[in-house]
Short mmCIF file of C-alpha atoms and ligand atoms in Angstrom, two decimals:
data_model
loop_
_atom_site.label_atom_id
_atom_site.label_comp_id
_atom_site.label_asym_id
_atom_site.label_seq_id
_atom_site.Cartn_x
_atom_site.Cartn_y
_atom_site.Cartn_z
CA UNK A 14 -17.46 -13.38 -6.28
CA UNK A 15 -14.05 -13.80 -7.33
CA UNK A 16 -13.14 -17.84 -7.67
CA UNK A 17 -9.90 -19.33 -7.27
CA UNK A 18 -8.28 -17.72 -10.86
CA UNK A 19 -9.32 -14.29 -9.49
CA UNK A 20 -7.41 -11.75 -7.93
CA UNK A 21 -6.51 -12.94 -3.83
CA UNK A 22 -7.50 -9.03 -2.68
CA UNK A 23 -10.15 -6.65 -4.19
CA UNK A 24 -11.24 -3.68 -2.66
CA UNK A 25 -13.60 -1.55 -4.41
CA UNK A 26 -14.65 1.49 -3.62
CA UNK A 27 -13.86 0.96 -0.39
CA UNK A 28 -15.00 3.28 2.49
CA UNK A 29 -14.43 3.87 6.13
CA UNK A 30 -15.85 6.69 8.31
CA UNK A 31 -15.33 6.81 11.80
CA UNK A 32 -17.82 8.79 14.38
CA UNK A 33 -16.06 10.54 17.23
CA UNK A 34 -18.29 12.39 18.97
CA UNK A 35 -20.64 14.37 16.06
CA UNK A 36 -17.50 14.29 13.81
CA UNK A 37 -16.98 11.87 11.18
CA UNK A 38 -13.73 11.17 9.74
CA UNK A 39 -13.34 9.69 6.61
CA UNK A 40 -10.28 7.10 6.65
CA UNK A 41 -10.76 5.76 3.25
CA UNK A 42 -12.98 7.55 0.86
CA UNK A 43 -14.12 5.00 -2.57
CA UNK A 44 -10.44 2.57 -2.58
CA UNK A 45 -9.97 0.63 -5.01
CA UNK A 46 -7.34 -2.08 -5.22
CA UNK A 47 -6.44 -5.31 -6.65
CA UNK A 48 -3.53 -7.94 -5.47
CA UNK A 49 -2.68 -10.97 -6.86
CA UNK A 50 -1.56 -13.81 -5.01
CA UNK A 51 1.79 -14.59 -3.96
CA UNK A 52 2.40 -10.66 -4.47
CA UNK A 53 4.50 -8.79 -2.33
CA UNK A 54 3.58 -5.33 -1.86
CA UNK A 55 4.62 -1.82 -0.48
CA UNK A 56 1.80 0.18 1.29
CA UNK A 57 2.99 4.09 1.54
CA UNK A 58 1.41 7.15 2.29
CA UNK A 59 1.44 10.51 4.40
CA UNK A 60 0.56 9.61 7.94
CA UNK A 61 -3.49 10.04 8.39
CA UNK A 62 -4.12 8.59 5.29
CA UNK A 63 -6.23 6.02 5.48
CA UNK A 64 -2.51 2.72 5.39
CA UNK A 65 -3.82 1.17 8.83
CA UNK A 66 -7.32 1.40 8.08
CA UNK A 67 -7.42 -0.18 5.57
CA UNK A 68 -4.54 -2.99 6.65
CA UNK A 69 -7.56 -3.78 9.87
CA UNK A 70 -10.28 -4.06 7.23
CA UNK A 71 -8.27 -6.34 5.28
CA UNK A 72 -7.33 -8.16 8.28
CA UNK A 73 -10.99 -8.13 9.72
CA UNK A 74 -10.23 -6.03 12.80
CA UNK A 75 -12.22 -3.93 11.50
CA UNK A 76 -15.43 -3.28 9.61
CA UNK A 77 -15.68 -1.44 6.20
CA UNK A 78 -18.38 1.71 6.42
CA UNK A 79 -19.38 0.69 2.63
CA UNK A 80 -18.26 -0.46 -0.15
CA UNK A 81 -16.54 -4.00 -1.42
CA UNK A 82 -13.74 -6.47 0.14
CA UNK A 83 -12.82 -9.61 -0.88
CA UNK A 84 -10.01 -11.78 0.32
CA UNK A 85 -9.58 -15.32 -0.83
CA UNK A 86 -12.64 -15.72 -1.80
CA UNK A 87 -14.42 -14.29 1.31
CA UNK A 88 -16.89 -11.52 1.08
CA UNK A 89 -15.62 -9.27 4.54
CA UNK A 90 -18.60 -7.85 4.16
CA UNK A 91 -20.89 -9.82 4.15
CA UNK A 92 -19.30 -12.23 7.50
CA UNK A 93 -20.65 -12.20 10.13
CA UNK A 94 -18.72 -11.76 13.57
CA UNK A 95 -18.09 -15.47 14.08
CA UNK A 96 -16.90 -15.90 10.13
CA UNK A 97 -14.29 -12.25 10.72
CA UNK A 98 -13.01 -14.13 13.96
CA UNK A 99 -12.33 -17.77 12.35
CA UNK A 100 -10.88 -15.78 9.32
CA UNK A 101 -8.74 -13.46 11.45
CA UNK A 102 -7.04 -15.72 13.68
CA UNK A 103 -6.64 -18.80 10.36
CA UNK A 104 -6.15 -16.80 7.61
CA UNK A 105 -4.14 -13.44 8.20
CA UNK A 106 -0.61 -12.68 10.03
CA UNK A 107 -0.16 -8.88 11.58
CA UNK A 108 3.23 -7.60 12.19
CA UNK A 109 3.14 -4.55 14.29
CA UNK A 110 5.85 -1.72 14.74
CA UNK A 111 6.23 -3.07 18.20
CA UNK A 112 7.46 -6.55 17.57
CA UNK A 113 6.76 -6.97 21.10
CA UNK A 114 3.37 -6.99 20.59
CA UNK A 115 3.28 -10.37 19.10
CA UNK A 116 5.16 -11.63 21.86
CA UNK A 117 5.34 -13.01 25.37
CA UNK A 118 8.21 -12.15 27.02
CA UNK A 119 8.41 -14.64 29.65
CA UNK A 120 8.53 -17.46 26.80
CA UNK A 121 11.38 -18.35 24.36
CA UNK A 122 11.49 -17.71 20.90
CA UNK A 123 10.79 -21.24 20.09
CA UNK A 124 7.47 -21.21 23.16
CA UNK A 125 5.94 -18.22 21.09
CA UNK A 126 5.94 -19.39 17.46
CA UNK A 127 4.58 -22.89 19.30
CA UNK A 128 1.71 -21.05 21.13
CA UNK A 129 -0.37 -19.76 18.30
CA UNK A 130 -0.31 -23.51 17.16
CA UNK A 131 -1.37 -24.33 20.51
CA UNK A 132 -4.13 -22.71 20.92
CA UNK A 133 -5.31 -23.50 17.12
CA UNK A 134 -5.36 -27.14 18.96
CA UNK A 135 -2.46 -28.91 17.10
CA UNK A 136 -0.10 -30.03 19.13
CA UNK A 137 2.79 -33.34 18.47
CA UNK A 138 6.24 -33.00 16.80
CA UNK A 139 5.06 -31.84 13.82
CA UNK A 140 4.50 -28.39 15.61
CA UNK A 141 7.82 -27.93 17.19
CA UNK A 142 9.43 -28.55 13.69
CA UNK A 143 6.82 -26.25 11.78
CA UNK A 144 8.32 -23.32 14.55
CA UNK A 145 11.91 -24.76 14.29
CA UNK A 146 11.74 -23.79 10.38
CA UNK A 147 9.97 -20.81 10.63
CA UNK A 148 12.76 -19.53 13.18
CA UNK A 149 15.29 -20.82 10.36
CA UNK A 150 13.38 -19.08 7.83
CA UNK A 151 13.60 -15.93 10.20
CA UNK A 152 17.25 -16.00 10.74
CA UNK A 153 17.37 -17.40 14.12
CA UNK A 154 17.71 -20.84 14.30
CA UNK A 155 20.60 -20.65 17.14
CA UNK A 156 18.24 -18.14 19.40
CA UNK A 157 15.24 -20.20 19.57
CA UNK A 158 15.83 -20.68 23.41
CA UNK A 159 16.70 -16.86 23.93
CA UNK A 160 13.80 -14.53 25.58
CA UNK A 161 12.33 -11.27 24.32
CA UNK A 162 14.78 -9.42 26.91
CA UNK A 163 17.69 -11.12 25.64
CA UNK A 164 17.36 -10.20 21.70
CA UNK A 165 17.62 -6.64 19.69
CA UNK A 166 14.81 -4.89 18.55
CA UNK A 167 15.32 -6.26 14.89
CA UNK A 168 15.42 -10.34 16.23
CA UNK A 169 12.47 -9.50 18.27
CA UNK A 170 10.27 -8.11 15.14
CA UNK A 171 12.09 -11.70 13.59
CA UNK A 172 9.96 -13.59 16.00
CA UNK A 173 7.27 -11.57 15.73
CA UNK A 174 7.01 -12.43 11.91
CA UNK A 175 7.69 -15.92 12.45
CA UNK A 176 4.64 -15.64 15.38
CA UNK A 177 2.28 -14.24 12.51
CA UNK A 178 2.84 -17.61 10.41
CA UNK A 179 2.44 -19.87 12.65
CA UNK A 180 -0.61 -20.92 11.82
CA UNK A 181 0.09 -20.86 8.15
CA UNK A 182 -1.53 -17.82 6.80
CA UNK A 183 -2.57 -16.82 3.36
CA UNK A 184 -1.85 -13.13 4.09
CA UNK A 185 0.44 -11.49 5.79
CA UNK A 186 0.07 -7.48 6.99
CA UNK A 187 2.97 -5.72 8.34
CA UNK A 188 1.93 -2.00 9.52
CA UNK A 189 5.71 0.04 9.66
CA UNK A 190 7.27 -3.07 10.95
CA UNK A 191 10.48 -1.18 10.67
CA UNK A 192 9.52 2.05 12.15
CA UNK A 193 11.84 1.56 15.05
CA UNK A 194 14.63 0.06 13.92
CA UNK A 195 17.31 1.34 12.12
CA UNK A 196 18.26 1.73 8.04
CA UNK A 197 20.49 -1.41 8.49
CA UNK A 198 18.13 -3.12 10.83
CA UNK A 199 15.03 -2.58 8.32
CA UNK A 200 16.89 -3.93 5.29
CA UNK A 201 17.48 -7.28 7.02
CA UNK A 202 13.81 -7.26 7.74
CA UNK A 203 12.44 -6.48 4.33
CA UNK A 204 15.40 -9.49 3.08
CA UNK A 205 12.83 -11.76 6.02
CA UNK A 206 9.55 -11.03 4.13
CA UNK A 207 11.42 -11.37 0.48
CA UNK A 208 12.64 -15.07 1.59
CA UNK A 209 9.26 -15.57 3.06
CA UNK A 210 7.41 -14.51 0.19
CA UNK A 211 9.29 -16.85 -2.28
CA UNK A 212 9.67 -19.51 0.29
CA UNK A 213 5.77 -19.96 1.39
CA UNK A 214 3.94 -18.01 -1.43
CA UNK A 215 2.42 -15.86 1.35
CA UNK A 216 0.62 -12.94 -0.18
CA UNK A 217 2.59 -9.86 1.71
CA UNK A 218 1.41 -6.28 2.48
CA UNK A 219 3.80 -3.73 4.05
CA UNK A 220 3.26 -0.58 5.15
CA UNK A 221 6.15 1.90 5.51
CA UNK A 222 7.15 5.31 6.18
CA UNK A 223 9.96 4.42 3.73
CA UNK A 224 9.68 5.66 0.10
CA UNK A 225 12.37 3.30 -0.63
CA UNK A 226 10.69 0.50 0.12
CA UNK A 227 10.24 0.04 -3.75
CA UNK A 228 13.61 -1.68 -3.80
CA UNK A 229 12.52 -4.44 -1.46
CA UNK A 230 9.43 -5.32 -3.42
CA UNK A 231 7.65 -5.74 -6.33
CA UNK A 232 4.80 -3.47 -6.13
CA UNK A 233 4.50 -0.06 -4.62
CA UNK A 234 1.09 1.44 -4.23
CA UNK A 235 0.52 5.24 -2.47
CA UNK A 236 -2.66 5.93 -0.44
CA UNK A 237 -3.57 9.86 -0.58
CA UNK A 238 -6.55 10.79 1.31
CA UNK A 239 -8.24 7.42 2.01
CA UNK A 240 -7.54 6.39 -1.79
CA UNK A 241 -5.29 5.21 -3.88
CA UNK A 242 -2.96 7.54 -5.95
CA UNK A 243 0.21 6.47 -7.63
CA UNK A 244 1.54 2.78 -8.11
CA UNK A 245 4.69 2.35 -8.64
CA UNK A 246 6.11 -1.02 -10.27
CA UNK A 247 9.43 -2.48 -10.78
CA UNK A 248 10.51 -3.78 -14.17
CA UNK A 249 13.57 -5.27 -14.88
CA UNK A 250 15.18 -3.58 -18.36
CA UNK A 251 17.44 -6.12 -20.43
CA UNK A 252 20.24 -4.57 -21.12
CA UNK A 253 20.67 -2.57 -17.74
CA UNK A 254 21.92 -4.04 -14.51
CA UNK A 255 19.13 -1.66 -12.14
CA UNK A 256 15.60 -2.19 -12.64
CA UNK A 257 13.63 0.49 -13.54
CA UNK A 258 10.84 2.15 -11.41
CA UNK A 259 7.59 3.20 -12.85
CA UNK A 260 5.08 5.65 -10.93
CA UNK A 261 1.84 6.20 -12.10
CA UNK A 262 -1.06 7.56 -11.14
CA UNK A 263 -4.10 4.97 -10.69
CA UNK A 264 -7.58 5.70 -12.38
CA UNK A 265 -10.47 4.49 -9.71
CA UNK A 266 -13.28 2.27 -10.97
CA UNK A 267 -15.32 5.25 -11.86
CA UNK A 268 -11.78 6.70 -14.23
CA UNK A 269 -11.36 9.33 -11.75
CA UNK A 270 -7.39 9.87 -11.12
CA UNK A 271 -5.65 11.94 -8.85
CA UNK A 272 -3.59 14.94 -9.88
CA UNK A 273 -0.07 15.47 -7.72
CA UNK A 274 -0.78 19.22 -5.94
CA UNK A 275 2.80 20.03 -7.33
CA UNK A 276 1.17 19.56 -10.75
CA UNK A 277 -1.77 21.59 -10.15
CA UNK A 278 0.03 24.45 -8.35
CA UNK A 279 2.63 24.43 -10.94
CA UNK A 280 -0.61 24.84 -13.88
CA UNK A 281 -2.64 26.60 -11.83
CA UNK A 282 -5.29 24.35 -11.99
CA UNK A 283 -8.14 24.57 -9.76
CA UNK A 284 -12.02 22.97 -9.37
CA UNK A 285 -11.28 22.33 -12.99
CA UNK A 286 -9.33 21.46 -15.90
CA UNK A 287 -9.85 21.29 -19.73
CA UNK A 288 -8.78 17.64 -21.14
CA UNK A 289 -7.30 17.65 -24.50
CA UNK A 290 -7.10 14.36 -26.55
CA UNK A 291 -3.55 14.68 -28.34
CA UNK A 292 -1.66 12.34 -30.26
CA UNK A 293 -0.35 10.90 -27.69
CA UNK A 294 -2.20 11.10 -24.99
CA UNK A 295 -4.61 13.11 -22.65
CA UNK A 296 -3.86 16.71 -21.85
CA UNK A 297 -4.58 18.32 -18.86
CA UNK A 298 -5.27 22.05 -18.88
CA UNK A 299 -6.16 24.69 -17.07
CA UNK A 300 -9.51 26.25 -17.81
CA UNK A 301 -8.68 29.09 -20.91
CA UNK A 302 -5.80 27.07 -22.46
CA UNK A 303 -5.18 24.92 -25.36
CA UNK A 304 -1.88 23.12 -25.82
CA UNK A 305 0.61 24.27 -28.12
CA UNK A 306 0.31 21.35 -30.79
CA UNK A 307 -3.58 21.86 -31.07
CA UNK A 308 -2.94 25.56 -30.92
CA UNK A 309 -0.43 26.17 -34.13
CA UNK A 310 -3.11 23.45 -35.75
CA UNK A 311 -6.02 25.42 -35.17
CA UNK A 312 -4.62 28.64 -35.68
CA UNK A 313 -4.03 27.97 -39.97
CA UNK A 314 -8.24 27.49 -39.90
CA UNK A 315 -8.95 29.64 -37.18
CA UNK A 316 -6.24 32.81 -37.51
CA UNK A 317 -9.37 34.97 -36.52
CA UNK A 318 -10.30 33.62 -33.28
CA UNK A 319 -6.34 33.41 -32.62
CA UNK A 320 -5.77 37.08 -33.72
CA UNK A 321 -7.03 38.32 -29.62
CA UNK A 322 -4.89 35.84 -27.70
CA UNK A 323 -2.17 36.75 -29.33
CA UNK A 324 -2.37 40.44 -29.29
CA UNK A 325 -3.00 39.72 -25.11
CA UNK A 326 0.16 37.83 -25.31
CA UNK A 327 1.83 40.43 -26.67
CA UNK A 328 0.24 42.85 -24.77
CA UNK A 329 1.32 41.17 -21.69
CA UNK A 330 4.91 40.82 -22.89
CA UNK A 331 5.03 44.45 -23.67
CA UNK A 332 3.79 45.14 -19.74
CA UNK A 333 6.43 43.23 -18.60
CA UNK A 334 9.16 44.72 -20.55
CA UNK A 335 8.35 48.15 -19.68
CA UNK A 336 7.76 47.43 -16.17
P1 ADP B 22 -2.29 5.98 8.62
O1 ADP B 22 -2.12 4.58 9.09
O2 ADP B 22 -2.06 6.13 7.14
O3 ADP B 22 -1.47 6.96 9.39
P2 ADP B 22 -4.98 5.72 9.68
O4 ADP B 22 -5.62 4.66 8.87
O5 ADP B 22 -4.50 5.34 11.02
O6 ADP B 22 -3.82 6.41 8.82
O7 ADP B 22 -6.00 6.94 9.86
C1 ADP B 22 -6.72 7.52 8.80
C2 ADP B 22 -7.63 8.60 9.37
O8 ADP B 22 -8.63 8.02 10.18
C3 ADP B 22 -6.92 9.61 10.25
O9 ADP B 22 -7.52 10.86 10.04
C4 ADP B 22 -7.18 9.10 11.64
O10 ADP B 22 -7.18 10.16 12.56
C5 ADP B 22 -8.56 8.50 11.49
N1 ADP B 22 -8.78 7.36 12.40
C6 ADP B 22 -8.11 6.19 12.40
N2 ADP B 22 -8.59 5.36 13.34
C7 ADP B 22 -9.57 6.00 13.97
C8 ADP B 22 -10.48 5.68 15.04
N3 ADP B 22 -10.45 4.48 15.63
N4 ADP B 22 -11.38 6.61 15.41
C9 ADP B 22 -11.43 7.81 14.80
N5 ADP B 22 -10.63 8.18 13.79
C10 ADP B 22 -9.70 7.30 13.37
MG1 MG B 23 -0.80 3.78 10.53
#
């Protein structure tokens, strides 16, 4: 089990399938990810594939079908329904794309970020000033005796955030918390969970429609079909003013990766590929082809073999001409 110099987040080979009626979907098929903590980290992805599942596994709303999943230390596998609940309500923060959802409406702003205290049983000053910062820390210090009807969508999802750490989470797991607010509107909220992130150290997941959400954070990592397929991370170059993004493609436990379709429409690659070891690197061909390098290499020693694909080449180049 991972100890306290460990990783805060490992999945591995994570899997979800869920039965509706005799058909089983499979939500996340062998995941595999790692997050440090303290990180904050983009969650993208084609809708369907797999971002929410696996933000309510990590949350413990919901159950893993097999696999591994550690947070902090705990084995969410291996909890039993008591253990989830205690961890869910202590331990994690959800933001929703509703920001409503996190709130009453008939309370203030202040009334909600003190109820989840509340009903944790604290009570005393020291819980009106833990809400007081956390509405500073949100931006609205001067609304805290405004209700839900009375703010904008954005100060609403404010709240909501500063609901979520109220009782002093570990992790926090926003699922499209800007979906329904606007470009402007979703900056200042990605700014929120930036400040937050420094300020408390809170380990912070979001998941967004939003390719650009790279620019917010320090991590991006794509989910394709219930897995993960391309992380993208930021580094910051010396002698340019922009930081640089990196995307690559992420090798699962077992080294299986995941090949972009562009990539193996554009190669016409299909059911499977030749690898190459190069120089460089690992080639990726499609089944009949050699690279050009190891080609020209191979053809000095082997001008024999060579001598037929080169007369097809030919042959096809003469078809083609006299078309
Ligand atoms: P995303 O958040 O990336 O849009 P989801 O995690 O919500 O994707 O869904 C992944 C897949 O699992 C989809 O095919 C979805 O239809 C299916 N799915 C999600 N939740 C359920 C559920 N409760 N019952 C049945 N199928 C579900
Ligand atoms: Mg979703």
């Amino acid at each position: 089990m991972p100890g306290q110099s460990e990783p805060f987040i490992v999945c591995e080979n994570l899997v979800k399938i869920y039965k509706v009626a005799n058909i089983e979907v499979f939500a996340l098929q062998g995941l595999d990810l790692t997050i440090n903590a303290g990180e904050l980290m983009g969650i993208v992805g084609a809708s369907g594939s797999g971002k929410t599942t696996l933000m309510n596994i990590l949350g413990g709303l919901d159950r893993p079908s097999a696999g591994r999943v550690w947070v902090g230390g705990n084995d969410l596998l291996k909890m039993n329904n008591f253990a989830i609940n205690r961890y869910r309500r202590s331990e994690v923060g959800f933001v929703w794309q509703q920001g409503g959802r996190n709130i009453v409406p008939y309370l203030t702003a202040l009334e909600n970020i003190v109820l989840p205290m509340t009903l944790a049983g604290q009570g005393g000053r020291k819980v009106k000033q833990h809400a007081l910062r956390l509405l500073e820390l949100v931006g609205l210090a001067e609304r805290r005796n405004h209700h839900l009807a009375q703010m904008s969508g954005g100060e609403q999802q404010r709240v909501a955030i500063a609901v979520a750490l109220a009782n002093e989470p570990k992790l926090l797991l926003a699922d499209e918390p800007t979906g329904e607010l606007d470009s402007a509107t979703a900056l200042s909220i990605y700014q929120i969970f930036q400040r937050l992130n420094h300020e408390l150290g809170v380990t912070t997941l979001i998941v967004s429609h939003d390719q650009g959400i790279g620019r917010h954070v320090n991590r991006v990592v794509a989910v394709r079909d219930g897995k993960l397929a391309t992380e993208t991370v930021r580094l910051s170059v010396a002698h340019k003013a922009e930081d640089e993004f990196h995307e690559m493609v992420v090798l699962d436990s077992a080294g299986r990766l995941q090949i972009p379709t562009e990539y193996l429409d554009r190669y016409q690659i299909k059911r499977r590929a030749q690898l190459e070891a190069t120089e460089r690197g690992v080639l990726i061909l499609p089944v009949g082809e050699t690279s050009h390098t190891a080609e020209s290499q191979r053809s000095l020693s082997l001008a024999g073999e060579a001598a037929p694909k080169l007369r097809r080449g030919l042959r096809g180049l003469w078809e083609r001409m006299t078309r």
